[in-house]
Every structure is written in C-alpha cells, then in structure tokens.
mmCIF file of C-alpha atoms and ligand atoms in Angstrom:
data_model
loop_
_atom_site.group_PDB
_atom_site.id
_atom_site.type_symbol
_atom_site.label_atom_id
_atom_site.label_comp_id
_atom_site.label_asym_id
_atom_site.label_seq_id
_atom_site.Cartn_x
_atom_site.Cartn_y
_atom_site.Cartn_z
ATOM 1 C CA MET A 1 -28.800 -4.615 37.311
ATOM 2 C CA LYS A 2 -29.112 -6.733 40.041
ATOM 3 C CA ILE A 3 -32.023 -8.979 40.679
ATOM 4 C CA THR A 4 -33.199 -8.647 44.714
ATOM 5 C CA PHE A 5 -36.628 -10.811 44.267
ATOM 6 C CA ALA A 6 -37.686 -13.317 41.903
ATOM 7 C CA ALA A 7 -40.978 -15.136 42.761
ATOM 8 C CA PHE A 8 -43.004 -17.527 40.005
ATOM 9 C CA TYR A 9 -46.083 -15.399 38.944
ATOM 10 C CA ILE A 10 -48.197 -17.706 36.772
ATOM 11 C CA SER A 11 -48.031 -20.591 34.167
ATOM 12 C CA VAL A 12 -50.302 -20.216 30.914
ATOM 13 C CA SER A 13 -51.230 -22.966 28.463
ATOM 14 C CA ASN A 14 -52.891 -20.727 25.869
ATOM 15 C CA LEU A 15 -52.771 -16.905 24.446
ATOM 16 C CA SER A 16 -55.981 -16.081 26.437
ATOM 17 C CA GLY A 17 -54.320 -16.845 29.507
ATOM 18 C CA LEU A 18 -51.486 -14.651 28.780
ATOM 19 C CA PRO A 19 -51.106 -11.493 31.426
ATOM 20 C CA GLU A 20 -52.099 -7.608 30.412
ATOM 21 C CA GLU A 21 -49.877 -6.048 28.641
ATOM 22 C CA SER A 22 -48.048 -3.943 30.998
ATOM 23 C CA SER A 23 -44.586 -5.005 32.372
ATOM 24 C CA PRO A 24 -41.900 -5.663 29.874
ATOM 25 C CA GLU A 25 -40.709 -9.036 29.348
ATOM 26 C CA ILE A 26 -37.503 -10.760 28.641
ATOM 27 C CA VAL A 27 -38.205 -13.700 27.008
ATOM 28 C CA PHE A 28 -36.173 -17.193 26.781
ATOM 29 C CA ALA A 29 -36.360 -19.992 24.243
ATOM 30 C CA GLY A 30 -34.673 -22.675 23.066
ATOM 31 C CA ARG A 31 -34.652 -26.140 22.377
ATOM 32 C CA SER A 32 -35.967 -28.691 25.611
ATOM 33 C CA ASN A 33 -32.533 -29.293 27.184
ATOM 34 C CA VAL A 34 -30.270 -26.516 26.421
ATOM 35 C CA GLY A 35 -30.010 -25.082 30.269
ATOM 36 C CA LYS A 36 -32.650 -22.574 30.340
ATOM 37 C CA SER A 37 -34.231 -23.599 33.860
ATOM 38 C CA THR A 38 -30.672 -24.191 34.982
ATOM 39 C CA LEU A 39 -29.538 -20.614 33.528
ATOM 40 C CA LEU A 40 -33.218 -18.865 35.298
ATOM 41 C CA ASN A 41 -32.125 -20.189 38.136
ATOM 42 C CA SER A 42 -28.599 -18.551 38.189
ATOM 43 C CA LEU A 43 -29.351 -15.830 36.891
ATOM 44 C CA THR A 44 -32.109 -15.047 39.509
ATOM 45 C CA GLY A 45 -29.688 -17.026 42.491
ATOM 46 C CA VAL A 46 -33.049 -18.749 43.637
ATOM 47 C CA LYS A 47 -32.581 -22.583 43.027
ATOM 48 C CA GLY A 48 -35.445 -24.655 42.151
ATOM 49 C CA LEU A 49 -37.170 -21.061 40.802
ATOM 50 C CA ALA A 50 -37.851 -23.073 37.324
ATOM 51 C CA LYS A 51 -37.476 -26.881 37.669
ATOM 52 C CA THR A 52 -34.817 -28.389 35.477
ATOM 53 C CA SER A 53 -35.645 -32.123 34.684
ATOM 54 C CA ALA A 54 -33.706 -35.053 33.399
ATOM 55 C CA THR A 55 -36.627 -35.224 31.130
ATOM 56 C CA PRO A 56 -36.971 -33.017 28.287
ATOM 57 C CA GLY A 57 -39.599 -32.082 26.630
ATOM 58 C CA LYS A 58 -42.091 -31.504 29.540
ATOM 59 C CA THR A 59 -42.873 -28.545 29.964
ATOM 60 C CA ARG A 60 -45.510 -27.255 27.260
ATOM 61 C CA LEU A 61 -46.117 -24.377 29.463
ATOM 62 C CA ILE A 62 -45.330 -20.742 29.131
ATOM 63 C CA ASN A 63 -44.074 -19.652 32.824
ATOM 64 C CA TYR A 64 -43.891 -15.901 34.254
ATOM 65 C CA PHE A 65 -41.428 -14.876 37.106
ATOM 66 C CA ASN A 66 -42.127 -11.655 38.660
ATOM 67 C CA ILE A 67 -38.155 -10.123 39.109
ATOM 68 C CA ASN A 68 -38.136 -7.158 41.131
ATOM 69 C CA ASN A 69 -41.905 -6.398 40.801
ATOM 70 C CA GLU A 70 -40.426 -4.230 37.560
ATOM 71 C CA PHE A 71 -40.856 -6.866 34.667
ATOM 72 C CA TYR A 72 -40.976 -10.666 33.732
ATOM 73 C CA PHE A 73 -38.314 -13.414 32.767
ATOM 74 C CA VAL A 74 -41.152 -15.420 30.276
ATOM 75 C CA ASP A 75 -39.529 -19.157 30.048
ATOM 76 C CA LEU A 76 -41.042 -20.655 26.894
ATOM 77 C CA PRO A 77 -41.485 -24.344 26.531
ATOM 78 C CA GLY A 78 -38.481 -26.111 24.446
ATOM 79 C CA TYR A 79 -38.905 -26.670 21.024
ATOM 80 C CA GLY A 80 -37.367 -29.167 19.058
ATOM 81 C CA TYR A 81 -38.180 -32.449 21.261
ATOM 82 C CA ALA A 82 -38.196 -35.350 18.905
ATOM 83 C CA ALA A 83 -40.752 -37.594 21.218
ATOM 84 C CA VAL A 84 -43.811 -35.009 21.272
ATOM 85 C CA GLY A 85 -46.064 -36.093 19.017
ATOM 86 C CA HIS A 86 -46.790 -34.426 15.569
ATOM 87 C CA ALA A 87 -49.856 -32.062 16.167
ATOM 88 C CA GLU A 88 -48.750 -31.359 19.829
ATOM 89 C CA LYS A 89 -45.405 -29.803 18.029
ATOM 90 C CA ALA A 90 -47.903 -27.629 15.573
ATOM 91 C CA ALA A 91 -49.849 -26.910 18.801
ATOM 92 C CA TRP A 92 -46.929 -25.432 20.173
ATOM 93 C CA GLY A 93 -44.944 -23.945 17.587
ATOM 94 C CA HIS A 94 -48.063 -22.133 16.591
ATOM 95 C CA LEU A 95 -48.596 -20.674 20.190
ATOM 96 C CA LEU A 96 -44.978 -19.717 20.412
ATOM 97 C CA ALA A 97 -44.599 -18.406 17.100
ATOM 98 C CA SER A 98 -47.922 -16.047 17.755
ATOM 99 C CA TYR A 99 -46.585 -14.982 21.091
ATOM 100 C CA ILE A 100 -43.313 -13.808 20.014
ATOM 101 C CA GLU A 101 -45.041 -12.142 16.906
ATOM 102 C CA HIS A 102 -47.621 -10.357 18.528
ATOM 103 C CA ARG A 103 -46.789 -9.472 22.294
ATOM 104 C CA ARG A 104 -45.748 -5.854 22.573
ATOM 105 C CA THR A 105 -44.562 -6.040 26.015
ATOM 106 C CA ILE A 106 -41.280 -8.194 24.781
ATOM 107 C CA SER A 107 -38.241 -6.035 25.204
ATOM 108 C CA LEU A 108 -36.192 -8.622 24.490
ATOM 109 C CA ILE A 109 -35.786 -12.375 23.623
ATOM 110 C CA VAL A 110 -32.312 -14.472 24.735
ATOM 111 C CA LEU A 111 -32.371 -17.675 22.510
ATOM 112 C CA LEU A 112 -30.427 -20.120 24.057
ATOM 113 C CA LEU A 113 -27.851 -22.874 21.903
ATOM 114 C CA ASP A 114 -25.706 -25.414 22.965
ATOM 115 C CA SER A 115 -22.732 -24.560 22.667
ATOM 116 C CA ARG A 116 -21.671 -27.958 21.411
ATOM 117 C CA HIS A 117 -24.268 -27.720 18.540
ATOM 118 C CA PRO A 118 -25.334 -24.274 18.330
ATOM 119 C CA ALA A 119 -27.532 -24.018 14.866
ATOM 120 C CA MET A 120 -29.476 -27.098 14.691
ATOM 121 C CA GLN A 121 -32.245 -27.130 12.227
ATOM 122 C CA SER A 122 -35.147 -25.994 14.644
ATOM 123 C CA ASP A 123 -32.548 -23.626 15.860
ATOM 124 C CA ARG A 124 -31.565 -21.895 12.545
ATOM 125 C CA ALA A 125 -35.425 -21.840 11.739
ATOM 126 C CA MET A 126 -36.045 -19.758 15.225
ATOM 127 C CA ILE A 127 -33.016 -17.569 14.747
ATOM 128 C CA ASP A 128 -34.345 -16.881 11.128
ATOM 129 C CA PHE A 129 -38.574 -16.149 12.820
ATOM 130 C CA LEU A 130 -36.717 -13.541 15.044
ATOM 131 C CA GLU A 131 -34.796 -11.925 12.131
ATOM 132 C CA PHE A 132 -37.487 -11.992 9.984
ATOM 133 C CA HIS A 133 -40.204 -10.391 12.670
ATOM 134 C CA GLU A 134 -37.054 -8.182 13.465
ATOM 135 C CA ARG A 135 -37.771 -8.774 16.892
ATOM 136 C CA PRO A 136 -34.622 -7.660 19.499
ATOM 137 C CA TYR A 137 -32.659 -11.040 20.322
ATOM 138 C CA GLY A 138 -29.673 -12.123 21.513
ATOM 139 C CA ILE A 139 -28.134 -15.198 21.839
ATOM 140 C CA VAL A 140 -26.525 -17.267 25.251
ATOM 141 C CA LEU A 141 -24.430 -20.209 24.186
ATOM 142 C CA THR A 142 -24.974 -22.362 27.093
ATOM 143 C CA LYS A 143 -22.846 -25.121 28.618
ATOM 144 C CA TYR A 144 -19.627 -23.789 27.586
ATOM 145 C CA ASP A 145 -17.640 -25.207 30.275
ATOM 146 C CA LYS A 146 -18.290 -28.487 27.588
ATOM 147 C CA LEU A 147 -16.207 -26.705 25.172
ATOM 148 C CA THR A 148 -12.541 -27.734 23.836
ATOM 149 C CA GLN A 149 -10.269 -24.735 22.585
ATOM 150 C CA LYS A 150 -10.937 -25.746 18.985
ATOM 151 C CA GLU A 151 -14.916 -25.831 19.247
ATOM 152 C CA LYS A 152 -14.937 -22.589 20.870
ATOM 153 C CA VAL A 153 -13.195 -21.253 17.484
ATOM 154 C CA GLN A 154 -15.630 -23.345 15.527
ATOM 155 C CA THR A 155 -18.582 -22.123 17.432
ATOM 156 C CA ARG A 156 -17.564 -18.450 17.296
ATOM 157 C CA ARG A 157 -17.794 -18.638 13.418
ATOM 158 C CA ILE A 158 -21.091 -20.397 12.777
ATOM 159 C CA MET A 159 -22.467 -17.723 15.080
ATOM 160 C CA GLU A 160 -20.744 -14.878 13.031
ATOM 161 C CA SER A 161 -22.051 -16.514 9.847
ATOM 162 C CA CYS A 162 -25.855 -17.161 10.658
ATOM 163 C CA ALA A 163 -27.083 -14.693 13.443
ATOM 164 C CA THR A 164 -26.257 -11.839 12.218
ATOM 165 C CA LYS A 165 -29.060 -9.485 13.400
ATOM 166 C CA ALA A 166 -28.189 -10.756 17.263
ATOM 167 C CA LYS A 167 -27.864 -8.202 19.632
ATOM 168 C CA PHE A 168 -25.226 -9.842 21.669
ATOM 169 C CA VAL A 169 -23.679 -13.385 21.808
ATOM 170 C CA VAL A 170 -22.889 -14.652 25.265
ATOM 171 C CA ASN A 171 -20.619 -17.529 26.183
ATOM 172 C CA TYR A 172 -22.143 -18.908 29.323
ATOM 173 C CA SER A 173 -21.641 -21.486 32.100
ATOM 174 C CA SER A 174 -24.275 -21.717 34.729
ATOM 175 C CA PHE A 175 -22.046 -24.300 36.234
ATOM 176 C CA SER A 176 -19.070 -21.783 36.856
ATOM 177 C CA GLY A 177 -21.053 -18.175 36.741
ATOM 178 C CA LYS A 178 -19.612 -17.468 33.567
ATOM 179 C CA GLY A 179 -21.307 -14.914 31.575
ATOM 180 C CA LYS A 180 -23.496 -13.886 34.302
ATOM 181 C CA ASN A 181 -22.575 -10.986 34.714
ATOM 182 C CA GLU A 182 -22.251 -9.708 30.894
ATOM 183 C CA LEU A 183 -25.695 -11.053 29.971
ATOM 184 C CA MET A 184 -27.242 -9.099 33.260
ATOM 185 C CA ALA A 185 -25.528 -5.774 31.906
ATOM 186 C CA HIS A 186 -27.161 -6.304 28.490
ATOM 187 C CA PHE A 187 -30.772 -6.884 30.342
ATOM 188 C CA ASP A 188 -30.064 -3.348 31.493
ATOM 189 C CA HIS A 189 -30.328 -1.738 28.319
ATOM 190 C CA TYR A 190 -33.537 -3.208 27.819
ATOM 191 C CA ILE A 191 -35.238 -2.865 30.899
ATOM 192 C CA SER A 192 -34.542 0.707 31.425
ATOM 193 C CA GLN A 193 -35.356 2.054 28.122
HETATM 194 N N1 LIG B 201 -21.902 -28.312 32.035
HETATM 195 C C1 LIG B 201 -23.219 -27.701 32.105
HETATM 196 N N2 LIG B 201 -24.280 -28.283 32.092
HETATM 197 C C2 LIG B 201 -25.870 -27.681 32.080
HETATM 198 C C3 LIG B 201 -25.205 -26.293 32.214
HETATM 199 N N3 LIG B 201 -26.509 -25.507 32.128
HETATM 200 C C4 LIG B 201 -27.468 -26.769 32.240
HETATM 201 N N4 LIG B 201 -26.667 -27.756 32.198
HETATM 202 C C5 LIG B 201 -27.121 -29.518 32.296
HETATM 203 O O1 LIG B 201 -27.995 -29.647 31.319
HETATM 204 C C6 LIG B 201 -29.187 -30.043 31.430
HETATM 205 C C7 LIG B 201 -30.653 -29.480 31.290
HETATM 206 O O2 LIG B 201 -30.795 -28.451 31.745
HETATM 207 P P1 LIG B 201 -32.305 -27.555 32.178
HETATM 208 O O3 LIG B 201 -31.557 -26.905 32.655
HETATM 209 O O4 LIG B 201 -33.321 -28.382 32.689
HETATM 210 O O5 LIG B 201 -32.799 -27.678 30.788
HETATM 211 P P2 LIG B 201 -34.190 -27.082 29.977
HETATM 212 O O6 LIG B 201 -34.775 -28.199 29.646
HETATM 213 O O7 LIG B 201 -33.414 -26.217 28.843
HETATM 214 O O8 LIG B 201 -34.596 -26.404 30.920
HETATM 215 C C8 LIG B 201 -29.072 -30.798 33.250
HETATM 216 O O9 LIG B 201 -28.309 -31.997 33.380
HETATM 217 C C9 LIG B 201 -28.262 -29.477 33.483
HETATM 218 O O10 LIG B 201 -27.683 -30.001 34.709
HETATM 219 C C10 LIG B 201 -24.341 -25.573 32.036
HETATM 220 O O11 LIG B 201 -23.433 -24.547 32.217
HETATM 221 N N5 LIG B 201 -22.553 -26.489 32.034
HETATM 222 MG MG1 LIG B 202 -36.817 -26.275 31.462
#
C-alpha cells in the first residue's frame, strides 16, 4: 500500500459524533506518549498531521484521518495517563471500550507498545480486552531504536507469552523508518479484503 493522500477529517468526543459506518477503519491505540502521533506522521509522510506533544494525556478526542479517500486512520486518545482524574479516566475508558467493542467498520486495531516496557498493566488490560472481544489486532513496538540487544530479546519473549492472538508484531522506529514497509504490508491485507 502507498499513501498518496492523507488529511485530517474530524474529531469526535463521544460516540454519537462518530461518522457513518461506511469506510474501513484502521485504529491506533496505546498509552499516552507511546509515540502514536509520531507514527501517524511518519506513516503518512505528513509532518504535523497528528500533533505530537511533549505533554502527554492532553488529547481526549477520537481523531479521524482520511487516507487515499479509501479508508480512515483513527487515532484514539492515549490511555494510562496518571494525571487524569478518576472520573474522567472512567468516562474515557468507557468510550474507548464501547467504540472498540461495537464499531463494525474497524478492520484492524494497531496497538502501540513502548518497546522498552511493553506490557505494563494498562497494556495488558487492553490486550485482554481485544482478545476477549475477538477484535483483529496487531502490535507495533515503538521506539525500537532505544533498545539494547538484551532488551530486544526480553521484549520478544514477553510478546510471545502475552499477546497470543496478535496478527503481527512489528518492531518500529519512527526515527529510522524501521518497520514502516512491514506495517504497511499488513495494512494491505486488512483494507483489500
Ligand atoms: N527514540 C524514539 N523516540 C520516539 C519515537 N517515536 C516517538 N518518539 C518520541 O516519543 C515522544 C512521544 O511521542 P508522541 O508521538 O507525541 O506520542 P503520543 O502521545 O503517543 O502521540 C516524543 O518525544 C517523540 O519524539 C521513536 O521511534 N524513537
Ligand atoms: Mg498523540
């Protein structure tokens, strides 16, 4: 797959604001600061398409991007950010859960995990949730450029034991471009079906 067109489409703050279920959606989820905005910008080649921020936990919206006038990339709000209040956290957890569970046009969920600490409690909870609801998901290990050789081996072992239903695990670095072609090849499979 080649992305020839990418543009912001719409931001929504609740389920009733979601677009019609018409085009396929590739959904990106992960903890705050995992590198999701950076990954979206590097995949599309559009700098600043998704805003990158030094202050994690600020994006509380579901952002839709039109890709090739064919499908959407959907950027979910980051989870697991400690400074967010309890009530707000619960509300967002509920929104994310309902969206992931019920949205019929989701073709694939891409779960981003920080390759240095890939299975923190909130990540495991997300993996369990996806597996319980039998949603098609793949894993991207972000910031792979930061790993030592030893950590690479450890990370792979952890993935093999905890994300058993993942369709793929891609080692990714937005900085070097590592993993980009591999990830795009996986997308082909889910969009052309
Ligand atoms: N070393 C390294 N840092 C990255 C990579 N991707 C993102 N980052 C850094 O991680 C921080 C959070 O990135 P951002 O995309 O805003 O994360 P988000 O909160 O998940 O959207 C920023 O300082 C990025 O520069 C990567 O592949 N390698
Ligand atoms: Mg972001």
